[in-house]
Amino acid sequence: MTRISVKVDGTTYEDEVEPRLLLVHYLRDHLGLTGTPIGCDTSNCGACTVDLDGETVKSCSVLAVQADGSEVTTIQGLAHDGEWHALQKAFHERHALQCGYCTPGMIMAARDLLRENPAPGPQEVREALEGNLCRCTGYQNIVRAVLAASGQEVSS
Amino acid sequence: MTDQVVEPEVGRSRPRKEDARLVTGQTNWTDNINVNGLLHLAILRSPMAHARIDRIDVAPARERPGVVAAFTGQDLAEGLGSLPCAWPVTEDIVLPDHPPIAVDEVRYAGDPVAVVVARDRYAAADALEAVEVDYTPLPPVLDLEAALAEDAPLVHSDQGTNRCYVWPLATGESYATVRERADVVLKRRYLQQRLIPNAMEPRAVVVTPLAASGEYTVYSATQIPHILRIMLAVVTGIPEQKLRVIAPDVGGGFGSKLQVYGEEALALTVARRLGRPVKWTESRSEGYLATHHGRGMIQDIEIAATREGRLLGLKVDLLADMGAYLMLVTPGIPILGAFMYPAIYKMDAYDFTCTGVFTTRTPTDAYRGAGRPEATYAIERIMDELAVELDLDPIELRRLNWIRHEEFPYTSIAGLTYDSGNYEAATDKALALFGYDKLRAEQADRNRRGDSVRLGIGVSTYTEMCGLAPSRVLRDLRYAAGGWEAASIRMLPTGKVEVVTGTSPHGQGHVTCWSQIAADVLGVPFEDIEVVHGDTRAAPQGMDTYGSRSLVVGGAAVHHAARKVVEKARKVAAHLLEASEHDLEFTHGVFSVKGSPEARKTIQEVAFETFSSHDLPDGMEPTINAEHLVDPDNFSYPHGTHLCAVEVDTETGRTTIRSYVCVDDVGSVINPVIVEGQVHGGVAQGIAQALYEEAVYDDEGNLVSGTMADYFVPSAVDLPEFVTDRTETPATSNPLGSKGVGESGTIASTPAVVNAIVDALRPLGVTEVRMPCTPQRVWEALRSARSSEEASA
Ligand code: FES
Ligand code: FES
C-alpha cells in the first residue's frame, strides 16, 4: 500500500492505495466520483479522460500513485457556482450527446483543445477528438458544439 | 388570466431534459451503483472455440486474498435453467440447451466456465488465474456452408445437425415461371461480415437481495427491463413478483442490450446463494467475446427483369450464422429481413429461404437495424448491378420500379402493407442537395483523364419496418411476446405531471419527446412534466425499447393516455362549472364553457379538485389519472434516399467520402434535432460497416479482433460531414403520424457507400468489393480486375 495525496475537483484526499490501482478506479471506487466512466481496457475509447495538472490524460492509463501530489479535474469539477462550462452548455444546446457515456471524456478532451487553440477549425476539432469514441452521435454535433463553445458561428 | 401553453411543443427542436445529468457527470450508470457489502463477480471464460471440459477446480481460487466464493457450472447448475430463445421461427427448429455457464462443453471462445466473487474487482480478476481447467479440444465449426455438410463436426452433438432451421417464404407468382419470361437474370453473392456492437457503456449488472423476503432488485445496463424480469424469473425460478428490474442510465445498446444474458442470471444466482449484493461489470475485451454480435450472413440473391428494366422477380437464399447458441431473438433476425428484400419495388414473384446455422462463435442477435440493413444492402447492391447490365442510370432503374405516391397504401410482394410514403419526393430532394448531375460530369471527366483518384456515386433508396409490432403478426411469426406498449399519466395534486412509459431509453431522448407529446395533449408546460421509465416497479407494464418501436408504439400510448386524462378531467370540469360536457371547450389546458369564456377551469385546478375530491360527479372515481396500452394495427415504414460520393485512390486503395446526403421520411417529427442526431449516428454505423468494421476469427475460432485496439471503431476523423434533410408523409398507424428513425441511417448508408466504391472502380473492371472495403480489399479488387483483363487480352 502506498500513501497518496491528490486534489480532485478542488478537494484534497489522502489515501492508502495499492500501487497497481488505476487512477480511474481510484476516482470511481475510492472517492465515489463516478462522473468519469470507463469504456475500454485498452486506452482506446477516451471515456475516462480527465485533466491531470493541466494535461489531458486517459485516467485508465495512469496509476493512482502517479497522481500523488497532483491536481485532477474531472467533469464533476467543471461547473462553477452552478454555472456550466461553455462546453457543457454547447453540448446541451447542440444536441452533441445521446446516451452521454462518451460525453465527460469528450468535454474534457475538447476543453484541452480550446485551451491550446481557442478558434479551431472543424478538421482540427475532429483531429483533437480522435482518441475519444462515440457510438451514438456520428460526431457531427460534437464538432459543432466544440466550435460553438469556442465562440465561432456554426450553421445548425 | 391568459391561456397556459400556446406554442405547440411537438415539432420543436427542444434541447433535451436528459442532458443536465449527463454533461455534469451526475449519471447513474449501473457500474456506479455501490451498496454496503457489495461483492464483485468475475468470470473465467473459455480460451477455446470448442472443447470438452475434463476437469475444473475452483478451490485454489477460493484461497486467494479477498475471495468470498468461487463456483463451477456444475456448482451452479441447480436452480439455473437454460437461457431463453423467444423466437422459435419454425415448428421444427433446433433449440439446444443454453446454460448460462458451461457444464461439460464450451462452444465459443468466451463461453463462461467458472465464476469468482471477491471483495474488490481487482481481487476477483486475480483469482480467476488460480482456477484450474483441463480441456480436450474439439473441432471448431466456422464455415457456414461446411457446417451443413453430412460429416461436419457438430456444435451441439446431441442435436445431430448444425442446421438450426429452414424458413421459407414464397409469394406472388412462382419465381421459376417469371424467371422464364425474364430477359435478364442476375445472380450475386454478398457477405455480411460479423459486427461487434460496441455500445460505449460496457454491460453491467448489480443484484441486491433482501434475503428475509426473498426479493431481489436487479440493476442492469439493459434495453429490456420488463422482458428481462420475466425471463429471469423463468431462468432462476424466483417468483416474478419478487423481482424488480431497474435499467438506470444506460449508455447505448443498439440491440446488444436487447438480451437476457448469462451474466445477469449468474449474478442473480450468486447473490441468492450468498445472500449478498453482487456486481459484475464487463471489460471491453470480455464484451467482445461475450456480448452478442450482429450480422454474419451469406446472401445469395437473384433478380429477374425485362430488357426495359421492369423487375419481375427476386429470389434470396440466406445462410445466417446463429453462433453457438440461440439468444433471445437470434433466429428471428434474418426473418425480419425477409420482408425487406423487395424493398420499395414492385415485382411479380418473391422467393426467400433462410437457413440458420450453428457455429462455434459468439452468438449473434439484434444489432442496429437487425436483418433490415442486410436485406437493404443486398437489394440495393444488385439493383446497381442490374442498372449496369441494362445500361440504365441507377436512379432511373429505381424510378421505373418503385411504388408511386398515388399507389399507397400498397401491399408489397412480401405481404407488408406500406401505409404511406413518397419515394419521388425524397429522391428528388436528395438529388438536388447532392448536385447529382454535376458530380456525374466530374466523374466522367476523371474517368476520361484516367485520374488515379476515381470518383464514385452511390445511391440507396430504402424502406424499413418500424414500430414492432402488431401482436397478431408476431403470433404469425412465432415470436413469443406481444408488441403492445403502455403509458400512464399521473396528474399530481400540485398540477405537475408524471408520464410513466413502458419503453426504456438509452440515449434516444424519450424523456424530452414524451414530455412534448404530453404537454400538447394536456396543455401543461413542458417543464412541468417528468417521465418515469426503466423500473419494473415504477413502470410495471412495458415491452421496452428496440427496433425503433418506442415513439411509434410507446409515444402513441402516451398520446392516448393523455387523451383519456383530458376526457376524465372534462367530466370533473363540467360538474364544477355546472355545464354539460358537450358545451366545454378544451384549449391550451383550459376547459371553458362555449359562449361564456370566463367560466373556466385549468386542468391543474381540476387535478387538485379531483385530489381533494370534495365535489366530484356522483359515482366518479377520485382520479383523472389514466393508463393506455396500445397494440398497433400495422408497422410503420420510414423511407428515404441516401447518396454518397467517394474518392478512391487507385494507388493506395484508400476511400474518402467526399459528400454524404440523405433525405429521410420518418413521418411526423416530434423533435427535429433529435431526429437529426439519430440519423447521424445511424449513418455513421452504416459507413463503418462499409469501410471499417469486422469481427475476424482465425482458423481455430479465436476472435482475432478481440479488443478495441484491433477492431476499428471509427473516430471523428474517419467520418464525413453529413447533409441531412427530410420529407414528411405521416404514418397512418398511430395518432402521432411518426414512423421511427433509430435505424434508418444504418439501413440506408451501407449500400450507398459500397455502391459508390464499385461505381468508382467499375471502369477499371471491378464489380465487387467485399466489406469492409479497406484499402487492402480495394487494392486487391483492383489487382484481380487488372489480372483478369490481362488474361483475357
Ligand atoms: S476507459 Fe480509458 S480510454 Fe477507454
Ligand atoms: S453519446 Fe453515446 S457514446 Fe457518445
JSON list of N, CA, C and O in Angstrom, two decimals, chain B residues 68-101:
[
{"chain": "B", "resi": 68, "resn": "VAL", "atom": "N", "xyz": [-14.44, -14.48, -1.75]},
{"chain": "B", "resi": 68, "resn": "VAL", "atom": "CA", "xyz": [-15.51, -14.94, -0.86]},
{"chain": "B", "resi": 68, "resn": "VAL", "atom": "C", "xyz": [-16.07, -16.28, -1.32]},
{"chain": "B", "resi": 68, "resn": "VAL", "atom": "O", "xyz": [-16.42, -17.13, -0.51]},
{"chain": "B", "resi": 69, "resn": "ALA", "atom": "N", "xyz": [-16.12, -16.48, -2.62]},
{"chain": "B", "resi": 69, "resn": "ALA", "atom": "CA", "xyz": [-16.66, -17.75, -3.13]},
{"chain": "B", "resi": 69, "resn": "ALA", "atom": "C", "xyz": [-16.21, -17.93, -4.57]},
{"chain": "B", "resi": 69, "resn": "ALA", "atom": "O", "xyz": [-15.81, -16.98, -5.23]},
{"chain": "B", "resi": 70, "resn": "ALA", "atom": "N", "xyz": [-16.27, -19.19, -5.01]},
{"chain": "B", "resi": 70, "resn": "ALA", "atom": "CA", "xyz": [-15.98, -19.50, -6.41]},
{"chain": "B", "resi": 70, "resn": "ALA", "atom": "C", "xyz": [-16.84, -20.68, -6.80]},
{"chain": "B", "resi": 70, "resn": "ALA", "atom": "O", "xyz": [-17.08, -21.58, -5.98]},
{"chain": "B", "resi": 71, "resn": "PHE", "atom": "N", "xyz": [-17.33, -20.67, -8.03]},
{"chain": "B", "resi": 71, "resn": "PHE", "atom": "CA", "xyz": [-18.25, -21.71, -8.47]},
{"chain": "B", "resi": 71, "resn": "PHE", "atom": "C", "xyz": [-17.93, -22.19, -9.88]},
{"chain": "B", "resi": 71, "resn": "PHE", "atom": "O", "xyz": [-17.53, -21.40, -10.73]},
{"chain": "B", "resi": 72, "resn": "THR", "atom": "N", "xyz": [-18.17, -23.47, -10.10]},
{"chain": "B", "resi": 72, "resn": "THR", "atom": "CA", "xyz": [-18.13, -24.01, -11.46]},
{"chain": "B", "resi": 72, "resn": "THR", "atom": "C", "xyz": [-19.56, -24.03, -12.00]},
{"chain": "B", "resi": 72, "resn": "THR", "atom": "O", "xyz": [-20.52, -23.80, -11.24]},
{"chain": "B", "resi": 73, "resn": "GLY", "atom": "N", "xyz": [-19.68, -24.38, -13.26]},
{"chain": "B", "resi": 73, "resn": "GLY", "atom": "CA", "xyz": [-21.01, -24.54, -13.84]},
{"chain": "B", "resi": 73, "resn": "GLY", "atom": "C", "xyz": [-21.81, -25.60, -13.11]},
{"chain": "B", "resi": 73, "resn": "GLY", "atom": "O", "xyz": [-23.01, -25.45, -12.87]},
{"chain": "B", "resi": 74, "resn": "GLN", "atom": "N", "xyz": [-21.12, -26.69, -12.77]},
{"chain": "B", "resi": 74, "resn": "GLN", "atom": "CA", "xyz": [-21.78, -27.78, -12.05]},
{"chain": "B", "resi": 74, "resn": "GLN", "atom": "C", "xyz": [-22.33, -27.28, -10.71]},
{"chain": "B", "resi": 74, "resn": "GLN", "atom": "O", "xyz": [-23.46, -27.59, -10.33]},
{"chain": "B", "resi": 75, "resn": "ASP", "atom": "N", "xyz": [-21.51, -26.48, -10.00]},
{"chain": "B", "resi": 75, "resn": "ASP", "atom": "CA", "xyz": [-21.93, -25.95, -8.69]},
{"chain": "B", "resi": 75, "resn": "ASP", "atom": "C", "xyz": [-23.22, -25.14, -8.79]},
{"chain": "B", "resi": 75, "resn": "ASP", "atom": "O", "xyz": [-24.01, -25.09, -7.86]},
{"chain": "B", "resi": 76, "resn": "LEU", "atom": "N", "xyz": [-23.37, -24.46, -9.92]},
{"chain": "B", "resi": 76, "resn": "LEU", "atom": "CA", "xyz": [-24.50, -23.53, -10.04]},
{"chain": "B", "resi": 76, "resn": "LEU", "atom": "C", "xyz": [-25.68, -24.12, -10.80]},
{"chain": "B", "resi": 76, "resn": "LEU", "atom": "O", "xyz": [-26.72, -23.48, -10.94]},
{"chain": "B", "resi": 77, "resn": "ALA", "atom": "N", "xyz": [-25.49, -25.33, -11.32]},
{"chain": "B", "resi": 77, "resn": "ALA", "atom": "CA", "xyz": [-26.49, -25.88, -12.24]},
{"chain": "B", "resi": 77, "resn": "ALA", "atom": "C", "xyz": [-27.88, -25.98, -11.61]},
{"chain": "B", "resi": 77, "resn": "ALA", "atom": "O", "xyz": [-28.89, -25.73, -12.26]},
{"chain": "B", "resi": 78, "resn": "GLU", "atom": "N", "xyz": [-27.92, -26.31, -10.33]},
{"chain": "B", "resi": 78, "resn": "GLU", "atom": "CA", "xyz": [-29.23, -26.48, -9.71]},
{"chain": "B", "resi": 78, "resn": "GLU", "atom": "C", "xyz": [-29.95, -25.13, -9.58]},
{"chain": "B", "resi": 78, "resn": "GLU", "atom": "O", "xyz": [-29.38, -24.17, -9.07]},
{"chain": "B", "resi": 79, "resn": "GLY", "atom": "N", "xyz": [-31.14, -25.08, -10.07]},
{"chain": "B", "resi": 79, "resn": "GLY", "atom": "CA", "xyz": [-31.91, -23.84, -9.96]},
{"chain": "B", "resi": 79, "resn": "GLY", "atom": "C", "xyz": [-31.53, -22.80, -11.00]},
{"chain": "B", "resi": 79, "resn": "GLY", "atom": "O", "xyz": [-31.90, -21.64, -10.87]},
{"chain": "B", "resi": 80, "resn": "LEU", "atom": "N", "xyz": [-30.78, -23.21, -11.98]},
{"chain": "B", "resi": 80, "resn": "LEU", "atom": "CA", "xyz": [-30.39, -22.27, -13.04]},
{"chain": "B", "resi": 80, "resn": "LEU", "atom": "C", "xyz": [-30.72, -22.91, -14.38]},
{"chain": "B", "resi": 80, "resn": "LEU", "atom": "O", "xyz": [-30.02, -23.82, -14.83]},
{"chain": "B", "resi": 81, "resn": "GLY", "atom": "N", "xyz": [-31.79, -22.43, -14.99]},
{"chain": "B", "resi": 81, "resn": "GLY", "atom": "CA", "xyz": [-32.27, -23.05, -16.22]},
{"chain": "B", "resi": 81, "resn": "GLY", "atom": "C", "xyz": [-31.56, -22.54, -17.46]},
{"chain": "B", "resi": 81, "resn": "GLY", "atom": "O", "xyz": [-30.61, -21.76, -17.38]},
{"chain": "B", "resi": 82, "resn": "SER", "atom": "N", "xyz": [-32.04, -22.99, -18.58]},
{"chain": "B", "resi": 82, "resn": "SER", "atom": "CA", "xyz": [-31.49, -22.60, -19.87]},
{"chain": "B", "resi": 82, "resn": "SER", "atom": "C", "xyz": [-31.88, -21.15, -20.16]},
{"chain": "B", "resi": 82, "resn": "SER", "atom": "O", "xyz": [-32.96, -20.69, -19.82]},
{"chain": "B", "resi": 83, "resn": "LEU", "atom": "N", "xyz": [-30.97, -20.42, -20.82]},
{"chain": "B", "resi": 83, "resn": "LEU", "atom": "CA", "xyz": [-31.31, -19.05, -21.25]},
{"chain": "B", "resi": 83, "resn": "LEU", "atom": "C", "xyz": [-32.35, -19.15, -22.37]},
{"chain": "B", "resi": 83, "resn": "LEU", "atom": "O", "xyz": [-32.31, -20.06, -23.20]},
{"chain": "B", "resi": 84, "resn": "PRO", "atom": "N", "xyz": [-33.26, -18.18, -22.40]},
{"chain": "B", "resi": 84, "resn": "PRO", "atom": "CA", "xyz": [-34.41, -18.33, -23.30]},
{"chain": "B", "resi": 84, "resn": "PRO", "atom": "C", "xyz": [-34.15, -17.91, -24.74]},
{"chain": "B", "resi": 84, "resn": "PRO", "atom": "O", "xyz": [-33.38, -16.99, -25.00]},
{"chain": "B", "resi": 85, "resn": "CYS", "atom": "N", "xyz": [-34.83, -18.58, -25.64]},
{"chain": "B", "resi": 85, "resn": "CYS", "atom": "CA", "xyz": [-34.98, -18.08, -27.00]},
{"chain": "B", "resi": 85, "resn": "CYS", "atom": "C", "xyz": [-36.47, -17.87, -27.20]},
{"chain": "B", "resi": 85, "resn": "CYS", "atom": "O", "xyz": [-37.25, -18.81, -27.10]},
{"chain": "B", "resi": 86, "resn": "ALA", "atom": "N", "xyz": [-36.85, -16.62, -27.44]},
{"chain": "B", "resi": 86, "resn": "ALA", "atom": "CA", "xyz": [-38.28, -16.30, -27.51]},
{"chain": "B", "resi": 86, "resn": "ALA", "atom": "C", "xyz": [-38.80, -16.29, -28.94]},
{"chain": "B", "resi": 86, "resn": "ALA", "atom": "O", "xyz": [-39.93, -15.92, -29.19]},
{"chain": "B", "resi": 87, "resn": "TRP", "atom": "N", "xyz": [-37.96, -16.67, -29.89]},
{"chain": "B", "resi": 87, "resn": "TRP", "atom": "CA", "xyz": [-38.40, -16.60, -31.28]},
{"chain": "B", "resi": 87, "resn": "TRP", "atom": "C", "xyz": [-38.06, -17.88, -32.04]},
{"chain": "B", "resi": 87, "resn": "TRP", "atom": "O", "xyz": [-37.18, -17.88, -32.91]},
{"chain": "B", "resi": 88, "resn": "PRO", "atom": "N", "xyz": [-38.77, -18.95, -31.70]},
{"chain": "B", "resi": 88, "resn": "PRO", "atom": "CA", "xyz": [-38.55, -20.21, -32.44]},
{"chain": "B", "resi": 88, "resn": "PRO", "atom": "C", "xyz": [-39.27, -20.13, -33.78]},
{"chain": "B", "resi": 88, "resn": "PRO", "atom": "O", "xyz": [-40.44, -20.46, -33.88]},
{"chain": "B", "resi": 89, "resn": "VAL", "atom": "N", "xyz": [-38.56, -19.71, -34.81]},
{"chain": "B", "resi": 89, "resn": "VAL", "atom": "CA", "xyz": [-39.21, -19.29, -36.06]},
{"chain": "B", "resi": 89, "resn": "VAL", "atom": "C", "xyz": [-39.96, -20.39, -36.80]},
{"chain": "B", "resi": 89, "resn": "VAL", "atom": "O", "xyz": [-40.84, -20.09, -37.59]},
{"chain": "B", "resi": 90, "resn": "THR", "atom": "N", "xyz": [-39.56, -21.64, -36.58]},
{"chain": "B", "resi": 90, "resn": "THR", "atom": "CA", "xyz": [-40.32, -22.73, -37.22]},
{"chain": "B", "resi": 90, "resn": "THR", "atom": "C", "xyz": [-40.70, -23.75, -36.16]},
{"chain": "B", "resi": 90, "resn": "THR", "atom": "O", "xyz": [-40.13, -23.78, -35.07]},
{"chain": "B", "resi": 91, "resn": "GLU", "atom": "N", "xyz": [-41.65, -24.60, -36.54]},
{"chain": "B", "resi": 91, "resn": "GLU", "atom": "CA", "xyz": [-42.09, -25.61, -35.59]},
{"chain": "B", "resi": 91, "resn": "GLU", "atom": "C", "xyz": [-40.98, -26.60, -35.25]},
{"chain": "B", "resi": 91, "resn": "GLU", "atom": "O", "xyz": [-40.88, -27.06, -34.12]},
{"chain": "B", "resi": 92, "resn": "ASP", "atom": "N", "xyz": [-40.16, -26.90, -36.25]},
{"chain": "B", "resi": 92, "resn": "ASP", "atom": "CA", "xyz": [-39.15, -27.94, -36.03]},
{"chain": "B", "resi": 92, "resn": "ASP", "atom": "C", "xyz": [-37.75, -27.36, -35.82]},
{"chain": "B", "resi": 92, "resn": "ASP", "atom": "O", "xyz": [-36.75, -28.01, -36.07]},
{"chain": "B", "resi": 93, "resn": "ILE", "atom": "N", "xyz": [-37.69, -26.15, -35.34]},
{"chain": "B", "resi": 93, "resn": "ILE", "atom": "CA", "xyz": [-36.39, -25.52, -35.08]},
{"chain": "B", "resi": 93, "resn": "ILE", "atom": "C", "xyz": [-35.61, -26.33, -34.04]},
{"chain": "B", "resi": 93, "resn": "ILE", "atom": "O", "xyz": [-36.19, -26.92, -33.13]},
{"chain": "B", "resi": 94, "resn": "VAL", "atom": "N", "xyz": [-34.29, -26.35, -34.20]},
{"chain": "B", "resi": 94, "resn": "VAL", "atom": "CA", "xyz": [-33.42, -27.00, -33.21]},
{"chain": "B", "resi": 94, "resn": "VAL", "atom": "C", "xyz": [-33.14, -26.00, -32.09]},
{"chain": "B", "resi": 94, "resn": "VAL", "atom": "O", "xyz": [-32.58, -24.92, -32.34]},
{"chain": "B", "resi": 95, "resn": "LEU", "atom": "N", "xyz": [-33.56, -26.32, -30.89]},
{"chain": "B", "resi": 95, "resn": "LEU", "atom": "CA", "xyz": [-33.40, -25.41, -29.75]},
{"chain": "B", "resi": 95, "resn": "LEU", "atom": "C", "xyz": [-32.50, -26.05, -28.70]},
{"chain": "B", "resi": 95, "resn": "LEU", "atom": "O", "xyz": [-32.99, -26.68, -27.77]},
{"chain": "B", "resi": 96, "resn": "PRO", "atom": "N", "xyz": [-31.20, -25.90, -28.84]},
{"chain": "B", "resi": 96, "resn": "PRO", "atom": "CA", "xyz": [-30.31, -26.54, -27.87]},
{"chain": "B", "resi": 96, "resn": "PRO", "atom": "C", "xyz": [-30.41, -25.89, -26.51]},
{"chain": "B", "resi": 96, "resn": "PRO", "atom": "O", "xyz": [-30.78, -24.72, -26.39]},
{"chain": "B", "resi": 97, "resn": "ASP", "atom": "N", "xyz": [-30.07, -26.64, -25.50]},
{"chain": "B", "resi": 97, "resn": "ASP", "atom": "CA", "xyz": [-29.98, -26.11, -24.16]},
{"chain": "B", "resi": 97, "resn": "ASP", "atom": "C", "xyz": [-28.92, -25.02, -24.13]},
{"chain": "B", "resi": 97, "resn": "ASP", "atom": "O", "xyz": [-27.88, -25.14, -24.79]},
{"chain": "B", "resi": 98, "resn": "HIS", "atom": "N", "xyz": [-29.16, -23.95, -23.39]},
{"chain": "B", "resi": 98, "resn": "HIS", "atom": "CA", "xyz": [-28.19, -22.86, -23.33]},
{"chain": "B", "resi": 98, "resn": "HIS", "atom": "C", "xyz": [-27.91, -22.50, -21.87]},
{"chain": "B", "resi": 98, "resn": "HIS", "atom": "O", "xyz": [-28.50, -21.56, -21.32]},
{"chain": "B", "resi": 99, "resn": "PRO", "atom": "N", "xyz": [-27.00, -23.26, -21.23]},
{"chain": "B", "resi": 99, "resn": "PRO", "atom": "CA", "xyz": [-26.72, -22.95, -19.83]},
{"chain": "B", "resi": 99, "resn": "PRO", "atom": "C", "xyz": [-25.99, -21.62, -19.71]},
{"chain": "B", "resi": 99, "resn": "PRO", "atom": "O", "xyz": [-25.11, -21.33, -20.51]},
{"chain": "B", "resi": 100, "resn": "PRO", "atom": "N", "xyz": [-26.34, -20.81, -18.70]},
{"chain": "B", "resi": 100, "resn": "PRO", "atom": "CA", "xyz": [-25.65, -19.52, -18.52]},
{"chain": "B", "resi": 100, "resn": "PRO", "atom": "C", "xyz": [-24.16, -19.72, -18.27]},
{"chain": "B", "resi": 100, "resn": "PRO", "atom": "O", "xyz": [-23.37, -18.79, -18.50]},
{"chain": "B", "resi": 101, "resn": "ILE", "atom": "N", "xyz": [-23.77, -20.87, -17.80]},
{"chain": "B", "resi": 101, "resn": "ILE", "atom": "CA", "xyz": [-22.36, -21.19, -17.61]},
{"chain": "B", "resi": 101, "resn": "ILE", "atom": "C", "xyz": [-22.16, -22.64, -18.04]},
{"chain": "B", "resi": 101, "resn": "ILE", "atom": "O", "xyz": [-22.96, -23.50, -17.70]}
]
